[in-house]
Tab-separated table of C-alpha atoms in Angstrom:
chain	number	residue	atom	x	y	z
A	175	MET	CA	100.162	99.307	128.209
A	176	LEU	CA	101.459	95.744	128.899
A	177	LYS	CA	98.982	94.520	130.839
A	178	ALA	CA	95.942	95.119	128.573
A	179	ILE	CA	98.122	92.470	125.919
A	180	PRO	CA	96.073	89.308	127.582
A	181	TYR	CA	92.694	91.043	125.993
A	182	PHE	CA	92.749	91.350	122.987
A	183	LEU	CA	94.662	87.457	122.925
A	184	GLN	CA	92.388	84.329	122.640
A	185	GLY	CA	92.972	80.432	122.359
A	186	THR	CA	96.623	79.585	121.912
A	187	ALA	CA	98.016	83.260	122.391
A	188	SER	CA	95.556	83.214	124.992
A	189	GLU	CA	97.064	79.649	127.313
A	190	TRP	CA	100.936	81.108	126.056
A	191	PHE	CA	101.390	85.312	127.467
A	192	GLU	CA	99.216	83.537	131.200
A	193	ASN	CA	101.626	80.356	130.986
A	194	LEU	CA	105.029	82.672	130.391
A	195	GLU	CA	107.178	83.370	133.671
A	196	ALA	CA	108.273	86.330	133.647
A	197	LEU	CA	105.918	89.342	132.156
A	198	PRO	CA	108.386	90.560	129.309
A	199	GLU	CA	109.272	93.814	130.018
A	200	ASP	CA	108.655	96.224	126.805
A	201	TRP	CA	106.412	96.649	123.578
A	202	GLU	CA	109.550	94.307	121.746
A	203	ALA	CA	110.286	92.502	124.389
A	204	PHE	CA	106.756	91.122	123.658
A	205	LYS	CA	106.866	91.839	120.523
A	206	THR	CA	109.833	89.189	119.560
A	207	ALA	CA	108.775	86.862	122.060
A	208	PHE	CA	105.228	86.942	120.496
A	209	LEU	CA	107.044	85.971	117.238
A	210	GLU	CA	109.367	83.537	118.511
A	211	GLN	CA	106.223	81.573	119.814
A	212	PHE	CA	104.351	82.085	117.294
A	213	THR	CA	106.219	82.097	113.573
A	214	ASP	CA	108.627	79.347	111.608
A	215	ASN	CA	110.712	79.261	108.513
A	216	ASN	CA	108.689	78.307	106.767
A	217	THR	CA	106.665	81.320	107.301
A	218	SER	CA	109.917	83.635	106.810
A	219	ILE	CA	110.163	81.743	103.763
A	220	THR	CA	107.248	82.447	102.335
A	221	LEU	CA	107.313	85.787	103.012
A	222	GLN	CA	110.805	86.266	101.362
A	223	ASN	CA	108.970	84.360	98.321
A	224	TRP	CA	106.281	86.733	98.162
A	225	PHE	CA	108.217	89.678	98.385
A	226	GLN	CA	111.068	88.713	95.714
A	227	ASN	CA	107.220	88.217	93.219
A	228	ILE	CA	105.344	91.134	93.842
A	229	LYS	CA	105.075	93.134	91.244
A	230	GLN	CA	103.389	96.398	90.374
A	231	LYS	CA	100.234	95.440	88.591
A	232	PRO	CA	99.534	96.983	85.131
A	233	SER	CA	96.378	98.796	85.876
A	234	GLU	CA	98.621	99.744	89.824
A	235	SER	CA	99.111	103.251	90.693
A	236	VAL	CA	102.851	103.499	92.222
A	237	MET	CA	101.335	104.450	96.496
A	238	THR	CA	99.542	101.238	95.397
A	239	TYR	CA	102.372	99.292	94.647
A	240	LEU	CA	105.011	100.840	96.788
A	241	GLY	CA	101.445	100.561	100.090
A	242	LYS	CA	101.895	96.888	99.220
A	243	PHE	CA	106.138	96.874	99.084
A	244	ASN	CA	106.251	98.464	102.273
A	245	LYS	CA	104.044	96.093	103.703
A	246	LEU	CA	105.308	92.766	102.871
A	247	LEU	CA	109.343	94.990	103.699
A	248	ARG	CA	107.380	95.301	107.461
A	249	ARG	CA	106.384	91.052	108.149
A	250	ILE	CA	110.233	90.484	107.004
A	251	ARG	CA	112.039	92.933	108.698
A	252	GLN	CA	109.736	91.846	112.154
A	253	LEU	CA	110.405	88.388	111.468
A	254	GLU	CA	114.356	88.522	111.190
A	255	THR	CA	116.341	90.365	113.949
A	256	ASN	CA	118.575	90.707	111.224
A	257	GLU	CA	118.085	92.754	108.471
A	258	TYR	CA	117.655	90.308	105.824
A	259	TYR	CA	117.524	92.521	103.172
A	260	SER	CA	120.672	95.283	101.918
A	261	ASN	CA	118.963	98.576	100.426
A	262	ALA	CA	120.420	98.245	97.742
A	263	GLN	CA	118.450	95.239	96.410
A	264	ILE	CA	115.139	96.503	98.474
A	265	LEU	CA	115.896	99.291	95.930
A	266	ASP	CA	116.700	96.598	93.377
A	267	GLN	CA	113.429	94.567	93.661
A	268	PHE	CA	111.244	97.791	94.155
A	269	ILE	CA	112.147	99.067	90.386
A	270	ALA	CA	112.381	95.644	88.528
A	271	GLU	CA	109.212	94.605	89.741
A	272	LEU	CA	107.450	98.365	88.820
A	273	LYS	CA	106.073	97.899	85.233
A	274	ASP	CA	107.526	98.023	82.645
A	275	LYS	CA	107.480	101.430	80.943
A	276	LEU	CA	108.572	102.736	84.682
A	277	ILE	CA	111.513	100.455	85.436
A	278	LYS	CA	113.040	101.858	81.655
A	279	LYS	CA	112.305	105.532	83.059
A	280	VAL	CA	113.585	105.488	86.573
A	281	CYS	CA	116.164	103.156	85.471
A	282	SER	CA	117.467	105.609	83.001
A	283	HIS	CA	118.194	108.038	85.685
A	284	ALA	CA	120.176	105.393	88.283
A	285	PRO	CA	118.635	106.854	91.740
A	286	GLU	CA	120.932	105.986	94.388
A	287	ASP	CA	117.726	105.297	96.925
A	288	LEU	CA	114.835	104.107	97.990
A	289	ALA	CA	113.144	107.688	98.356
A	290	THR	CA	114.945	109.298	94.807
A	291	ALA	CA	113.335	105.669	92.919
A	292	ILE	CA	109.996	105.765	94.280
A	293	GLN	CA	109.610	109.588	93.577
A	294	GLN	CA	111.113	108.875	89.901
A	295	ALA	CA	108.412	106.106	89.238
A	296	LYS	CA	105.679	108.684	90.475
A	297	ASN	CA	106.803	111.470	88.788
A	298	TYR	CA	106.922	109.298	85.169
A	299	GLU	CA	103.920	107.664	86.088
A	300	MET	CA	102.107	111.253	86.393
A	301	ALA	CA	103.848	112.266	82.925
A	302	ILE	CA	102.514	109.069	81.023
A	303	LYS	CA	98.840	109.632	82.929
A	304	GLU	CA	99.459	112.757	81.742
A	305	ALA	CA	100.332	111.836	78.067
A	306	ASN	CA	97.407	110.133	77.871
A	307	CYS	CA	94.684	112.579	78.249
A	308	THR	CA	96.347	114.982	75.468
A	309	GLU	CA	95.752	112.359	73.572
A	310	LEU	CA	92.305	111.006	73.929
A	311	VAL	CA	91.574	115.818	74.073
A	312	ASN	CA	92.883	115.109	70.148
A	313	LEU	CA	90.973	111.529	69.500
A	314	ALA	CA	87.653	113.141	70.913
A	315	ILE	CA	88.155	116.612	68.681
A	316	GLY	CA	89.036	113.723	66.328
A	317	GLU	CA	92.884	115.361	65.541
A	318	THR	CA	95.898	114.861	66.316
A	319	SER	CA	97.474	118.202	67.575
A	320	SER	CA	99.799	118.757	64.918
A	321	ALA	CA	96.205	118.780	62.787
A	322	ALA	CA	95.449	121.197	65.712
A	323	GLU	CA	97.890	122.680	65.412
A	324	GLU	CA	97.774	124.109	61.368
A	325	LYS	CA	93.564	124.331	61.212
A	326	ILE	CA	94.938	126.846	64.839
A	327	ASP	CA	97.597	128.879	62.670
A	328	GLN	CA	95.297	129.200	59.781
A	329	LEU	CA	92.538	130.806	61.272
A	330	THR	CA	94.943	133.278	62.863
A	331	LYS	CA	95.724	133.845	59.389
A	332	LYS	CA	92.114	134.534	58.276
A	333	VAL	CA	91.751	136.709	61.277
A	334	GLU	CA	94.596	138.955	60.998
A	335	ASN	CA	93.779	139.531	57.204
A	336	TYR	CA	90.310	140.332	58.369
A	337	PHE	CA	92.451	143.340	60.619
A	338	THR	CA	94.946	144.054	57.860
A	339	ASN	CA	92.154	143.889	55.440
A	340	GLN	CA	89.730	146.405	57.100
């Protein structure tokens, strides 16, 4: 696989690779050498700032936010030789930047890990969507749910009376 690398590199990266004294032994060694050569402290700081300021947008789903969150986290971990963020910090960052409605719901159950927090956020998001759909249906028929139930009860009584009087 490493033999194909020169065919994918261009410009400065290609020159750097051609001038290596020894070829990297495996993909990890190549990746480490490449990142050391082409990233600097500013790149790491920029990515960390982006990560600390990432937020779920009002129109964004939990899964879309999670995708951006994970992408930045992967890039940061590639640049760092040691893990910059602990699991607890990652969990806190994920929850803190969810939509306000979701933050309160997820925090109320105090998830112990990121997977649990993600599942809770997805579940609450789905519940909110379902509640919004119910409200839209009620608005579409021009009634609140209690008014609709009242009309159903009245109609049920009329049907019962009709059949008991027959």
